[in-house]
Amino acid sequence: MSAILPPSDRLWWKQPIDKVEWAWIAIAFVWGMIMFAMMIYWHVFGKQNLSNETYRTTPELFAAKAEKFIAENTIRTETDQNIPVVKVPAGGDGYLIARLWSWYPILELEKGQTYRIHLSSLDYQHGFSLQPVNINIQVLPGYEHVVKMTPTKAGTYAIVCNEYCGIGHSSMLGRIYVKGNQ
Amino acid sequence: MATTYRTCPVSGLQFEDQAEKLMRWNAVAGVLWLLVGGITALLVILTRWPAIKLLPADQFYLILTAHGIDMLILWILFFEMAVLYFASSTLLRCRLATPKIAWLGFWLMVVGGITTNIAIFQGESSVMFTSYVPMQAAPHFYLGIILVAVGALLGTAVFFGTLVVARKDKTYQGSLPLVTFGALTAAIIATFTILAGAGILIPTFLWSVGLIKEIDAQLYRMVWWGLGHSSQQINVAAHVSVWYLTAAVIFGAKPLSEKVSRFAFLLYILFLQLASAHHLLSDPGMSAEWKVLNTSYFMYFAVMASMIHGFTVPGAIEAAQRRKGYTNGLFEWLRKAPWGNPVFSGMFISLVSFGFLGGISGVVLGTEQINMLMHNTFYVPGHFHTTVVTGTTLAFMSITYLLVPVLFRREMILPKLCQIQPYLFGISMSVLGLVMMGAGTLGVSRRHWDMAFSGAPFQYEWPGAAYLMMGLTGIFGVIAVVGGGLWILLVVGSLLFGKKLDGGKVSSQPTPIPPSTQAASAVAHGSDHVGVPGTVVLALLLFVSFVLYYFVNWKYLSEVWLLS
């Protein structure tokens, strides 16, 4: 008779399903198909898709590549810690190190240009959270993730770490400058 | 083994002696963990409230780790063990299989829970609920969780065994009751989940004592979420079963269609494991094809299953109410529902909050590209406080108002406060979830001690609205803690001081469930069919909100930097 007793009709699987229930199941099914199609549609026509380009790496290897990039492209240093500000060549590769507890170095980009930003961690897991744009990407040690980014607006952006990485986690703040077109 | 069976005079439910004791001990242990989880919740809330910021960073992360473990694993698992024993031994009116193994499972879970908590409060294991490698906790942190998992696996095995006992002793005829069937799906998912957990936590434990050199960060995330998300599917299957149970007990409601409801539970088993992939959508190590496929298995059948339950549970209530004569208009059945009975009000708030807030936000969050807008932001805990708290915890709280008199034979004290409690807790927790999601939409991070970034080389000023949302999080969080604390007080107070109730007749033999008569069968075959127009309206409202919110987020996504 009720949900806490065995079905009163022993052949419950032969009972017809009400039209209204069928209609709701159909709505749910079609909606599921639409949501599935949306993800594929966005891969074809959308402009915000997370890159698939990932390489295995090691902290030493990634740090070496990043240091080379920094040495070649630094334009100035900032703050009393002399953090290098590195101008990423338009259309070129930029490296961003995540480590306890900083994003290194500061990157300088130009609006409307597309960059290949290499992300990896030298120690724990970190979270690349670009603010106030609000793009969030997981950063793992051992994986070099190449994300193609095209800034759409000039300004000063913050990179918040949003994967918990220990006691200094909340002070792990990085910076990206986006210059307007000259 | 000799045992006895007690028939509760209030409910007619029949409790086998061993099963009854196990349910009581598991429920009480669950409530005690909820108490620890609640105290830590208050400390977390008072620290994330920017105007108060109570704890220093190290203590905050310690307390947050404890909050996650004690709530998500310990409170819920202990209560779920009670639900499993209830759905098997009590509903099928049979003895519990191997009660000694069930007790071993219980004590393993107790020892494991305490061990992990010791590790956390010693301060060397503030690694959060997820304990992502290569951040390392003390070995006994992992060991405790492994013990809990083994204990839960034993409890699950006893549940399966009890189903076999009932079948063998012929205490029921035909198919399992729907609630037991739902619990069975929860137990099957639990078995998968615990095996995935063993697959990752045992190597991690070995790594923490130095026997394994390295664990890959991406591999850990993938296997760990086989535990982490799937365990939430156990909760969903369990609390949906509790919804059906409540509808059956309060209204005598029967499912609109046994076939549809059971099919929906089956879909959980087939499709919910994949939801683990939702946690890896913004990860570097998986391809887009992998993400799209695993987010949906092409067809979102798991979402469909929840949408079906979201329809059939209120539908069953509406049908039962209409049969009783509440047939005026679309919603008389709902208006005339027993809103003063906390068993019902809690269950209904749980249903609405889980569907509208938890369900919709979960699907949006689990969409491959949209995930980038929310991954690891405060949106994520906002989402799961409306699934696992207003969904699971509130459902468990409301059914407890039934269990205290029936199982513990005590009258609830302070009935007026009992009436208020589900509203106080359910509504404040729902608003809390909403404002947390609001803060997350503005980018605020989860698991983050300081919105002001003190000590950082730069400054970043969150938008004023983000501070407003975090302030509201503080206010509604405190109210929710009060609502949860009130429940603990009422339950513990009733167990200690509630009026003792008559236990009912005790017999040495179980009384089997009487077979349904021909007449009942005929009735079930449609002669009493009633439409459920009110439920249709509610379901369409859910659907429209779902579609709108889903596409609003694509709009948000289209406005951020271009990524490829």
XYZ file of C-alpha atoms in Angstrom:
746
model
C 0.000 0.000 0.000
C 2.771 2.432 0.763
C 6.455 2.911 0.233
C 7.337 1.071 3.442
C 5.492 -2.086 2.458
C 6.111 -4.458 -0.431
C 4.209 -3.264 -3.520
C 0.595 -4.364 -3.161
C 0.579 -5.447 -6.764
C 3.069 -8.281 -7.079
C 3.385 -7.544 -10.781
C 4.136 -3.876 -10.211
C 6.420 -3.694 -13.223
C 3.416 -4.370 -15.454
C 1.451 -1.375 -14.193
C 1.050 1.330 -16.820
C 2.884 4.599 -16.194
C 0.684 7.663 -15.966
C 0.798 10.119 -18.888
C 1.879 12.992 -16.674
C 4.809 10.972 -15.371
C 5.821 10.024 -18.881
C 5.680 13.675 -19.880
C 7.955 14.693 -17.002
C 10.418 11.899 -17.783
C 10.450 13.060 -21.408
C 11.081 16.671 -20.363
C 13.932 15.594 -18.089
C 15.428 13.431 -20.810
C 15.253 16.090 -23.514
C 16.695 18.680 -21.127
C 19.575 16.345 -20.361
C 20.256 15.987 -24.088
C 20.190 19.768 -24.516
C 22.658 20.225 -21.666
C 24.930 17.603 -23.191
C 24.714 19.273 -26.592
C 25.479 22.688 -25.057
C 28.930 21.579 -23.905
C 29.781 20.329 -27.390
C 28.236 23.400 -29.018
C 30.456 25.587 -26.850
C 33.542 23.649 -27.885
C 32.694 24.407 -31.519
C 31.271 27.926 -31.316
C 32.058 29.197 -27.817
C 35.110 31.298 -27.035
C 35.819 30.055 -23.529
C 37.052 26.493 -23.433
C 39.724 25.125 -21.155
C 42.831 24.041 -22.994
C 43.621 20.363 -23.472
C 47.337 20.974 -23.872
C 49.111 19.424 -20.897
C 52.593 17.969 -20.503
C 54.178 15.940 -17.755
C 56.915 17.904 -16.076
C 58.874 18.124 -12.839
C 59.242 21.114 -10.531
C 62.937 21.433 -11.497
C 62.233 21.314 -15.235
C 59.373 23.788 -15.053
C 61.294 26.182 -12.810
C 64.209 26.135 -15.264
C 61.962 26.957 -18.219
C 60.253 29.726 -16.297
C 63.549 31.241 -15.132
C 64.789 31.307 -18.725
C 61.593 33.027 -19.831
C 61.893 35.552 -17.006
C 65.559 36.267 -17.739
C 64.773 36.966 -21.395
C 61.637 39.064 -21.028
C 61.781 41.022 -17.780
C 61.051 44.721 -18.271
C 61.191 45.961 -14.673
C 60.804 44.823 -11.097
C 58.148 45.814 -8.610
C 57.577 45.889 -4.857
C 60.330 45.738 -2.241
C 60.706 42.030 -3.051
C 61.803 43.014 -6.595
C 59.324 40.737 -8.281
C 60.071 40.771 -12.003
C 57.418 42.120 -14.353
C 57.713 40.049 -17.511
C 56.268 41.127 -20.827
C 54.973 38.096 -22.639
C 55.663 38.367 -26.369
C 52.393 38.869 -28.284
C 51.140 35.498 -29.391
C 53.997 33.897 -27.492
C 54.571 31.728 -24.429
C 54.448 32.935 -20.850
C 55.279 30.975 -17.721
C 53.584 31.318 -14.376
C 54.938 29.483 -11.359
C 52.678 28.579 -8.462
C 54.545 27.883 -5.249
C 54.309 28.364 -1.499
C 53.086 31.145 -1.315
C 53.351 33.225 -4.433
C 52.503 33.445 -8.101
C 55.737 34.214 -9.918
C 56.466 36.379 -11.862
C 54.112 39.284 -12.675
C 52.973 38.953 -16.278
C 52.284 41.860 -18.594
C 49.901 41.205 -21.473
C 48.201 43.261 -24.142
C 44.507 43.455 -24.685
C 43.274 41.448 -27.658
C 46.458 39.396 -28.038
C 46.454 35.661 -27.504
C 49.035 34.146 -25.180
C 50.063 30.635 -24.292
C 50.321 30.727 -20.530
C 52.106 27.729 -18.990
C 50.848 26.890 -15.508
C 52.426 24.500 -13.046
C 53.150 24.147 -9.357
C 56.526 23.562 -7.759
C 55.115 22.041 -4.565
C 51.516 21.579 -3.421
C 48.316 21.919 -5.426
C 47.270 25.509 -6.090
C 44.298 27.241 -7.677
C 44.640 29.905 -10.386
C 41.741 32.291 -9.727
C 41.884 35.366 -11.949
C 40.010 38.284 -10.380
C 37.805 40.165 -10.969
C 37.327 38.177 -14.196
C 36.615 35.037 -12.174
C 38.308 32.316 -14.194
C 39.410 29.401 -12.018
C 41.851 26.669 -13.024
C 43.448 23.919 -10.941
C 47.257 23.957 -10.912
C 49.062 20.709 -10.101
C 52.684 19.804 -9.521
C 54.023 17.536 -12.249
C 51.645 18.877 -14.903
C 52.427 21.752 -17.238
C 49.112 23.123 -18.443
C 49.264 25.443 -21.459
C 46.208 27.697 -21.409
C 45.601 30.040 -24.319
C 44.271 33.320 -22.953
C 43.082 36.446 -24.707
C 42.447 39.376 -22.344
C 39.427 41.362 -23.424
C 39.878 44.417 -21.202
C 42.862 46.439 -20.034
C 43.546 46.722 -16.315
C 45.318 45.296 -13.301
C 44.236 41.780 -12.397
C 44.816 39.713 -9.314
C 45.567 35.987 -9.187
C 44.117 34.592 -5.991
C 45.144 31.113 -4.908
C 41.925 29.228 -4.353
C 43.248 25.770 -3.581
C 44.178 25.497 0.073
C 47.976 25.221 0.285
C 48.881 25.700 3.915
C 49.242 28.449 6.429
C 50.293 31.179 3.978
C 47.542 30.330 1.493
C 45.605 33.559 2.041
C 48.646 35.717 1.247
C 49.303 33.990 -2.068
C 48.308 36.773 -4.403
C 49.726 37.347 -7.882
C 49.309 40.007 -10.503
C 48.740 40.329 -14.235
C 48.823 43.650 -16.091
C 46.839 44.037 -19.267
C 47.803 47.054 -21.344
C 45.372 48.711 -23.771
C 46.183 48.804 -27.463
C 48.722 51.488 -28.413
C 20.944 -16.538 18.373
C 17.907 -15.914 20.522
C 16.426 -12.506 20.047
C 13.132 -10.733 20.587
C 10.836 -8.579 18.507
C 8.986 -5.560 19.810
C 5.950 -4.134 18.058
C 5.712 -0.394 18.586
C 2.169 0.489 19.690
C 2.310 3.937 18.043
C 3.591 3.050 14.604
C 3.087 -0.692 14.302
C 6.763 -0.963 13.341
C 8.500 -4.076 14.570
C 11.980 -3.797 16.046
C 14.314 -6.712 16.487
C 16.289 -6.352 19.695
C 19.827 -6.291 18.264
C 18.889 -4.104 15.310
C 17.148 -1.682 17.679
C 20.206 -1.350 19.897
C 22.447 -0.846 16.875
C 20.157 1.816 15.433
C 20.131 3.660 18.738
C 23.881 3.564 19.211
C 24.563 4.593 15.638
C 22.055 7.429 15.806
C 23.423 8.694 19.130
C 27.001 8.512 17.841
C 25.887 10.435 14.757
C 24.311 13.152 16.897
C 27.498 13.495 18.966
C 29.551 13.958 15.795
C 27.000 16.495 14.628
C 27.618 18.352 17.875
C 31.370 18.489 17.224
C 30.681 19.392 13.597
C 28.300 22.130 14.724
C 30.753 23.719 17.136
C 33.410 23.738 14.415
C 30.818 25.151 12.006
C 30.275 28.110 14.323
C 34.019 28.755 14.534
C 34.381 28.530 10.753
C 31.486 30.932 10.195
C 32.753 33.426 12.757
C 36.150 33.424 11.076
C 34.891 33.817 7.522
C 32.580 36.632 8.620
C 34.903 39.517 7.639
C 33.659 41.760 10.455
C 34.600 39.205 13.141
C 37.422 36.986 11.824
C 37.643 35.088 15.064
C 40.423 32.517 14.674
C 44.036 32.879 13.546
C 44.882 31.187 10.239
C 46.373 27.938 11.595
C 43.416 27.278 13.902
C 40.955 28.176 11.164
C 42.356 25.565 8.771
C 42.476 22.991 11.568
C 38.858 23.634 12.530
C 37.721 23.645 8.904
C 39.338 20.224 8.380
C 37.547 18.899 11.461
C 34.246 20.405 10.318
C 34.451 18.629 6.955
C 35.432 15.240 8.356
C 33.025 15.250 11.293
C 30.026 16.388 9.273
C 30.474 14.827 5.857
C 31.880 11.505 7.003
C 31.070 10.844 10.627
C 27.666 12.400 11.344
C 26.181 11.238 8.080
C 27.733 7.767 7.959
C 26.671 6.875 11.491
C 23.136 8.035 10.814
C 23.105 6.160 7.531
C 24.047 2.946 9.296
C 20.929 3.412 11.437
C 18.901 4.040 8.266
C 20.257 0.836 6.675
C 19.367 -1.296 9.713
C 15.941 0.337 9.850
C 15.250 -0.195 6.149
C 16.279 -3.844 6.354
C 15.496 -5.359 9.739
C 12.621 -3.091 10.771
C 10.784 -2.642 7.491
C 11.207 -6.295 6.528
C 10.409 -7.449 10.100
C 13.274 -9.880 10.323
C 16.297 -10.455 12.535
C 19.495 -8.633 11.744
C 22.129 -10.804 10.085
C 25.311 -11.269 12.146
C 24.790 -8.561 14.778
C 28.312 -9.194 16.113
C 29.791 -8.068 12.803
C 27.519 -5.032 12.901
C 28.871 -4.142 16.353
C 32.433 -4.673 15.141
C 31.672 -2.272 12.296
C 30.227 0.250 14.721
C 33.244 0.185 17.037
C 35.681 0.353 14.114
C 33.880 3.497 12.978
C 34.006 4.955 16.495
C 37.710 4.221 16.922
C 38.473 5.448 13.399
C 36.532 8.668 13.879
C 38.273 9.418 17.161
C 41.687 8.562 15.679
C 41.252 10.956 12.776
C 39.986 13.680 15.099
C 42.995 13.222 17.381
C 45.245 13.616 14.337
C 43.427 16.791 13.325
C 43.406 18.395 16.767
C 47.078 17.577 17.298
C 47.544 20.180 14.573
C 49.674 18.271 12.077
C 46.825 17.267 9.797
C 45.138 20.469 8.651
C 44.823 19.112 5.140
C 41.072 19.656 4.668
C 38.469 17.012 3.983
C 40.023 16.310 0.573
C 43.626 15.871 1.849
C 45.052 16.552 -1.617
C 48.579 15.236 -2.062
C 51.389 16.208 -1.896
C 50.257 18.033 1.242
C 50.686 15.426 3.939
C 48.786 14.659 7.128
C 49.926 12.521 10.043
C 49.569 8.773 9.269
C 46.794 8.275 11.823
C 44.660 10.859 9.994
C 44.408 8.469 7.029
C 44.354 5.382 9.215
C 41.289 6.645 11.094
C 39.376 7.253 7.870
C 40.330 3.784 6.634
C 38.965 2.270 9.865
C 35.723 4.212 9.452
C 35.459 2.963 5.874
C 36.050 -0.660 6.882
C 33.460 -0.303 9.640
C 30.938 1.159 7.219
C 31.658 -1.644 4.751
C 30.887 -4.206 7.484
C 27.625 -2.389 8.255
C 26.740 -2.460 4.582
C 27.481 -6.178 4.431
C 25.181 -6.760 7.421
C 22.480 -4.841 5.530
C 22.873 -7.108 2.481
C 22.886 -10.149 4.759
C 19.689 -8.998 6.435
C 17.935 -8.775 3.065
C 18.917 -12.407 2.518
C 17.617 -13.367 5.988
C 14.259 -11.738 5.277
C 13.995 -13.545 1.977
C 14.935 -16.880 3.569
C 12.629 -16.502 6.569
C 9.814 -15.310 4.288
C 8.955 -12.330 6.458
C 7.582 -10.532 3.414
C 6.180 -11.511 0.064
C 6.740 -10.080 -3.355
C 9.282 -7.299 -3.870
C 11.165 -5.148 -1.387
C 9.357 -2.027 -0.164
C 10.432 1.046 -2.114
C 12.216 2.571 0.898
C 14.257 -0.605 1.363
C 14.962 -0.639 -2.354
C 16.268 2.942 -2.088
C 18.428 1.968 0.881
C 19.696 -0.972 -1.176
C 20.840 1.382 -3.920
C 22.544 3.517 -1.271
C 24.312 0.422 0.060
C 25.428 -0.680 -3.400
C 26.817 2.785 -4.125
C 28.463 2.712 -0.691
C 30.274 -0.498 -1.574
C 31.747 1.027 -4.756
C 32.579 4.191 -2.925
C 34.390 2.554 -0.061
C 36.419 0.445 -2.462
C 37.472 3.593 -4.339
C 38.324 5.113 -0.955
C 40.471 2.132 -0.052
C 42.117 2.418 -3.457
C 43.383 5.879 -2.648
C 43.576 6.157 1.132
C 45.586 2.993 1.703
C 48.353 4.103 -0.713
C 48.197 7.582 0.816
C 48.583 6.112 4.294
C 51.578 4.075 3.092
C 53.008 7.237 1.540
C 52.587 9.106 4.837
C 54.641 6.473 6.675
C 57.283 6.525 3.942
C 56.617 3.201 2.219
C 55.548 4.793 -1.051
C 57.667 7.532 -2.517
C 55.197 9.653 -4.433
C 51.546 9.850 -5.323
C 50.601 11.649 -8.502
C 48.481 14.726 -7.753
C 46.085 14.191 -10.671
C 45.700 10.482 -10.061
C 44.954 11.188 -6.413
C 42.256 13.685 -7.356
C 40.616 11.264 -9.751
C 40.485 8.282 -7.412
C 39.799 10.368 -4.308
C 36.712 11.864 -5.909
C 35.514 8.344 -6.608
C 35.173 8.356 -2.834
C 34.398 12.006 -2.247
C 31.568 12.523 -4.670
C 30.142 9.023 -4.707
C 29.749 9.191 -0.945
C 27.427 12.130 -1.555
C 25.398 9.897 -3.856
C 24.932 7.505 -0.953
C 23.479 10.464 0.882
C 21.161 11.341 -1.977
C 19.865 7.772 -2.274
C 19.485 7.632 1.528
C 17.662 10.924 1.928
C 15.379 10.288 -1.054
C 14.481 7.012 0.684
C 13.789 9.003 3.845
C 11.510 11.327 1.837
C 9.518 8.335 0.592
C 9.496 6.978 4.143
C 8.130 10.247 5.529
C 5.480 10.467 2.813
C 4.458 6.895 3.599
C 4.316 7.353 7.380
C 2.635 10.774 7.490
C 0.258 10.449 4.553
C 0.131 6.720 3.884
C 1.350 7.832 0.464
C 2.247 5.170 -2.022
C 4.522 5.849 -4.971
C 2.758 7.109 -8.097
C 4.434 4.277 -9.893
C 6.685 1.677 -8.307
C 8.278 1.133 -11.679
C 9.259 4.751 -12.229
C 10.611 5.323 -8.711
C 12.639 2.123 -8.706
C 13.961 2.825 -12.177
C 15.109 6.239 -10.949
C 16.989 4.632 -8.028
C 18.560 2.210 -10.482
C 19.773 5.130 -12.583
C 21.626 6.401 -9.504
C 23.624 3.196 -9.372
C 24.381 3.251 -13.076
C 25.158 6.925 -13.466
C 26.055 8.596 -10.203
C 29.603 7.323 -9.976
C 30.446 9.478 -12.952
C 29.574 12.627 -11.065
C 33.027 12.347 -9.526
C 34.263 13.825 -12.784
C 32.591 17.128 -11.869
C 35.461 17.830 -9.527
C 38.066 17.556 -12.261
C 36.549 19.858 -14.879
C 39.135 22.599 -14.381
C 42.036 20.176 -13.987
C 44.957 19.995 -16.395
C 45.235 16.218 -16.699
C 41.970 15.266 -18.421
C 40.912 15.954 -21.992
C 37.778 17.894 -22.889
C 36.252 14.738 -24.387
C 36.808 12.886 -21.117
C 35.237 15.750 -19.201
C 32.169 16.129 -21.426
C 31.538 12.384 -21.504
C 31.970 11.888 -17.784
C 30.001 14.964 -16.855
C 26.966 13.575 -18.594
C 27.545 10.013 -19.777
C 25.916 11.612 -22.854
C 22.452 11.884 -21.363
C 22.456 13.209 -17.819
C 20.520 10.171 -16.621
C 21.507 10.808 -13.024
C 20.025 14.307 -13.172
C 16.950 12.786 -14.738
C 16.709 10.365 -11.808
C 16.684 13.193 -9.284
C 14.147 15.115 -11.356
C 11.941 12.013 -11.315
C 12.155 11.694 -7.526
C 11.537 15.424 -7.237
C 8.283 14.795 -9.057
C 7.173 11.486 -7.607
C 7.716 12.327 -3.927
C 5.428 15.404 -3.830
C 3.227 13.644 -6.387
C 2.726 10.711 -4.015
C 1.861 13.137 -1.201
C -0.574 15.052 -3.416
C -2.275 11.864 -4.545
C -2.629 10.663 -0.940
C -4.040 14.023 0.179
C -6.479 14.207 -2.714
C -7.731 10.730 -1.851
C -8.468 12.088 1.606
C -10.615 14.798 0.054
C -8.283 17.774 -0.177
C -9.180 18.317 -3.798
C -9.885 22.053 -4.041
C -7.771 23.998 -6.477
C -4.169 23.228 -7.237
C -2.708 23.407 -3.774
C -5.260 22.578 -1.086
C -3.437 19.276 -0.563
C -0.305 21.240 0.267
C -1.960 23.980 2.343
C -3.720 21.395 4.461
C -0.576 19.338 4.967
C 0.562 19.009 8.601
C 2.947 21.982 8.602
C 3.083 21.856 12.393
C 4.525 18.354 12.345
C 8.315 18.656 12.154
C 8.614 15.248 10.479
C 6.694 16.612 7.503
C 7.838 20.249 7.482
C 11.508 19.265 7.664
C 11.103 16.718 4.900
C 9.301 19.179 2.630
C 11.832 21.981 3.155
C 14.533 19.402 2.471
C 12.836 18.418 -0.787
C 12.353 21.991 -2.010
C 15.792 23.241 -0.990
C 17.557 20.205 -2.427
C 15.691 20.501 -5.706
C 15.679 24.229 -6.308
C 19.010 25.188 -4.751
C 21.211 22.131 -4.476
C 20.069 20.354 -7.604
C 20.116 23.265 -10.013
C 23.403 24.697 -8.704
C 24.976 21.251 -8.839
C 24.145 20.680 -12.480
C 25.328 24.165 -13.447
C 28.525 23.688 -11.461
C 29.013 20.346 -13.156
C 28.862 21.747 -16.682
C 32.275 21.440 -18.287
C 32.970 25.038 -19.325
C 30.827 26.825 -16.731
C 32.803 25.088 -14.014
C 35.672 27.529 -14.684
C 33.495 30.322 -13.272
C 33.025 28.539 -9.968
C 35.733 25.974 -9.426
C 37.059 26.229 -5.858
C 35.125 29.392 -5.175
C 32.729 29.826 -2.255
C 30.038 28.722 -4.702
C 31.100 25.113 -4.164
C 30.445 24.927 -0.396
C 27.308 27.019 -1.067
C 26.123 24.300 -3.421
C 26.820 21.392 -1.123
C 25.326 23.038 1.932
C 22.057 22.958 -0.006
C 22.488 19.310 -0.936
C 24.137 17.595 1.960
C 22.805 19.889 4.699
C 19.318 21.053 3.700
C 18.967 17.859 1.668
C 20.468 15.026 3.685
C 20.944 16.451 7.169
C 17.541 18.107 7.331
C 15.857 14.922 6.071
C 17.666 12.953 8.780
C 16.755 15.543 11.410
C 13.088 15.471 10.488
C 12.843 11.663 10.506
C 14.410 11.733 13.982
C 11.264 13.419 15.306
C 9.595 10.164 14.336
C 12.372 7.905 15.593
C 12.625 9.331 19.108
C 9.169 8.131 20.178
C 9.226 4.980 18.065
C 12.789 3.783 18.491
C 13.849 5.392 21.781
C 10.347 5.263 23.336
C 10.517 8.832 24.543
C 8.119 11.664 23.900
C 9.730 14.732 22.336
C 10.104 17.535 24.860
C 9.112 21.141 24.139
C 6.819 20.403 21.168
C 6.527 24.091 20.254
C 10.279 24.331 19.720
C 10.224 21.055 17.798
C 7.708 22.673 15.448
C 9.917 25.715 14.856
C 13.235 23.914 14.483
C 12.934 22.615 10.881
C 11.917 26.095 9.689
C 14.682 27.829 11.605
C 17.359 25.431 10.403
C 16.031 24.718 6.919
C 15.335 28.290 5.900
C 18.498 29.816 7.360
C 20.623 27.066 5.835
C 18.961 27.571 2.449
C 19.622 31.321 2.580
C 23.175 30.573 3.745
C 23.681 28.367 0.693
C 22.316 31.100 -1.562
C 24.534 33.894 -0.228
C 27.552 31.597 -0.291
C 26.831 30.914 -3.950
C 26.444 34.661 -4.433
C 29.875 35.303 -2.944
C 31.329 32.536 -5.103
C 29.813 34.041 -8.220
C 31.761 37.185 -7.331
C 34.921 35.104 -7.116
C 35.426 34.718 -3.348
C 37.528 31.617 -2.645
C 36.560 28.694 -0.473
C 38.948 27.500 2.265
C 40.476 30.955 2.508
C 41.274 32.695 5.755
C 41.673 36.308 4.730
C 39.733 38.294 2.157
C 42.127 41.208 2.780
C 45.215 39.154 1.736
C 47.329 40.526 4.587
C 50.997 39.722 4.077
C 50.652 39.584 0.290
C 52.971 41.711 -1.846
C 49.958 43.284 -3.596
C 46.470 44.356 -2.770
C 43.241 43.145 -4.227
C 39.952 44.661 -3.161
C 36.942 42.376 -3.529
C 33.780 44.114 -4.748
C 31.604 45.554 -1.961
C 28.879 43.066 -2.861
C 31.264 40.219 -2.024
C 31.718 41.610 1.490
C 27.968 41.987 1.787
C 27.492 38.344 0.798
C 30.131 37.220 3.292
C 28.471 39.282 6.022
C 25.146 37.633 5.232
C 26.929 34.284 5.249
C 27.997 35.094 8.790
C 24.522 36.096 9.948
C 22.627 33.204 8.391
C 25.409 30.801 9.307
C 25.005 31.686 12.966
C 21.224 31.307 12.739
C 21.699 27.912 11.072
C 24.067 26.836 13.855
C 21.430 27.895 16.392
C 18.826 25.874 14.459
C 21.088 22.819 14.376
C 22.034 23.248 18.023
C 18.368 23.457 18.932
C 17.791 20.106 17.238
C 20.617 18.486 19.206
C 19.225 19.983 22.404
C 15.704 18.782 21.681
C 16.834 15.288 20.737
C 19.287 14.803 23.592
C 16.850 16.457 26.012
C 14.072 14.113 24.898
C 16.297 11.051 25.226
C 17.187 12.072 28.784
C 14.042 13.746 30.068
C 11.244 12.931 27.612
C 8.223 11.082 28.948
C 8.822 7.343 28.724
C 6.480 5.636 26.290
C 5.108 2.137 26.314
C 7.402 -0.161 24.361
C 4.656 -2.436 23.177
C 4.345 -6.175 22.950
C 7.520 -8.246 22.897
C 7.563 -11.592 21.174
C 10.241 -14.167 20.486
C 9.068 -14.610 16.909
C 8.806 -12.006 14.156
C 5.339 -11.304 12.817
C 5.656 -11.369 9.033
C 4.202 -8.625 6.891
C 0.726 -9.842 5.903
C 0.483 -10.509 2.172
C -1.517 -7.927 0.279
C -5.042 -9.005 -0.524
C -6.635 -9.322 -3.920
C -8.701 -6.251 -3.146
C -5.632 -4.108 -2.425
C -4.175 -5.300 -5.689
C -7.255 -4.273 -7.584
C -7.218 -0.859 -5.958
C -3.644 -0.422 -7.028
C -4.651 -1.131 -10.587
C -5.943 2.315 -11.221
C -9.492 2.409 -9.924
C -8.377 5.076 -7.415
C -6.227 6.995 -9.844
C -5.998 10.708 -9.065
C -4.246 13.415 -11.003
C -1.504 15.533 -9.437
C -1.889 18.979 -11.060
C -0.262 20.819 -8.131
C 2.884 18.748 -8.422
C 2.938 19.395 -12.154
C 2.921 23.142 -11.508
C 5.732 22.820 -8.931
C 7.762 20.654 -11.282
C 7.361 23.103 -14.157
C 8.415 25.946 -11.855
C 11.556 23.973 -11.040
C 12.173 23.305 -14.703
C 11.807 26.950 -15.742
C 14.152 28.115 -12.946
C 16.611 25.430 -13.964
C 16.638 26.443 -17.645
C 16.896 30.166 -16.921
C 19.704 29.822 -14.405
C 21.569 27.416 -16.656
C 21.606 29.828 -19.587
C 22.345 32.883 -17.437
C 25.611 31.178 -16.538
C 26.518 30.612 -20.196
C 25.926 34.335 -20.610
C 28.340 35.066 -17.718
C 30.883 32.746 -19.279
C 30.661 34.453 -22.661
C 31.784 37.705 -21.026
C 35.114 36.591 -19.537
C 38.527 36.469 -21.209
C 38.760 34.266 -24.249
C 40.249 30.879 -23.471
C 41.165 28.018 -25.700
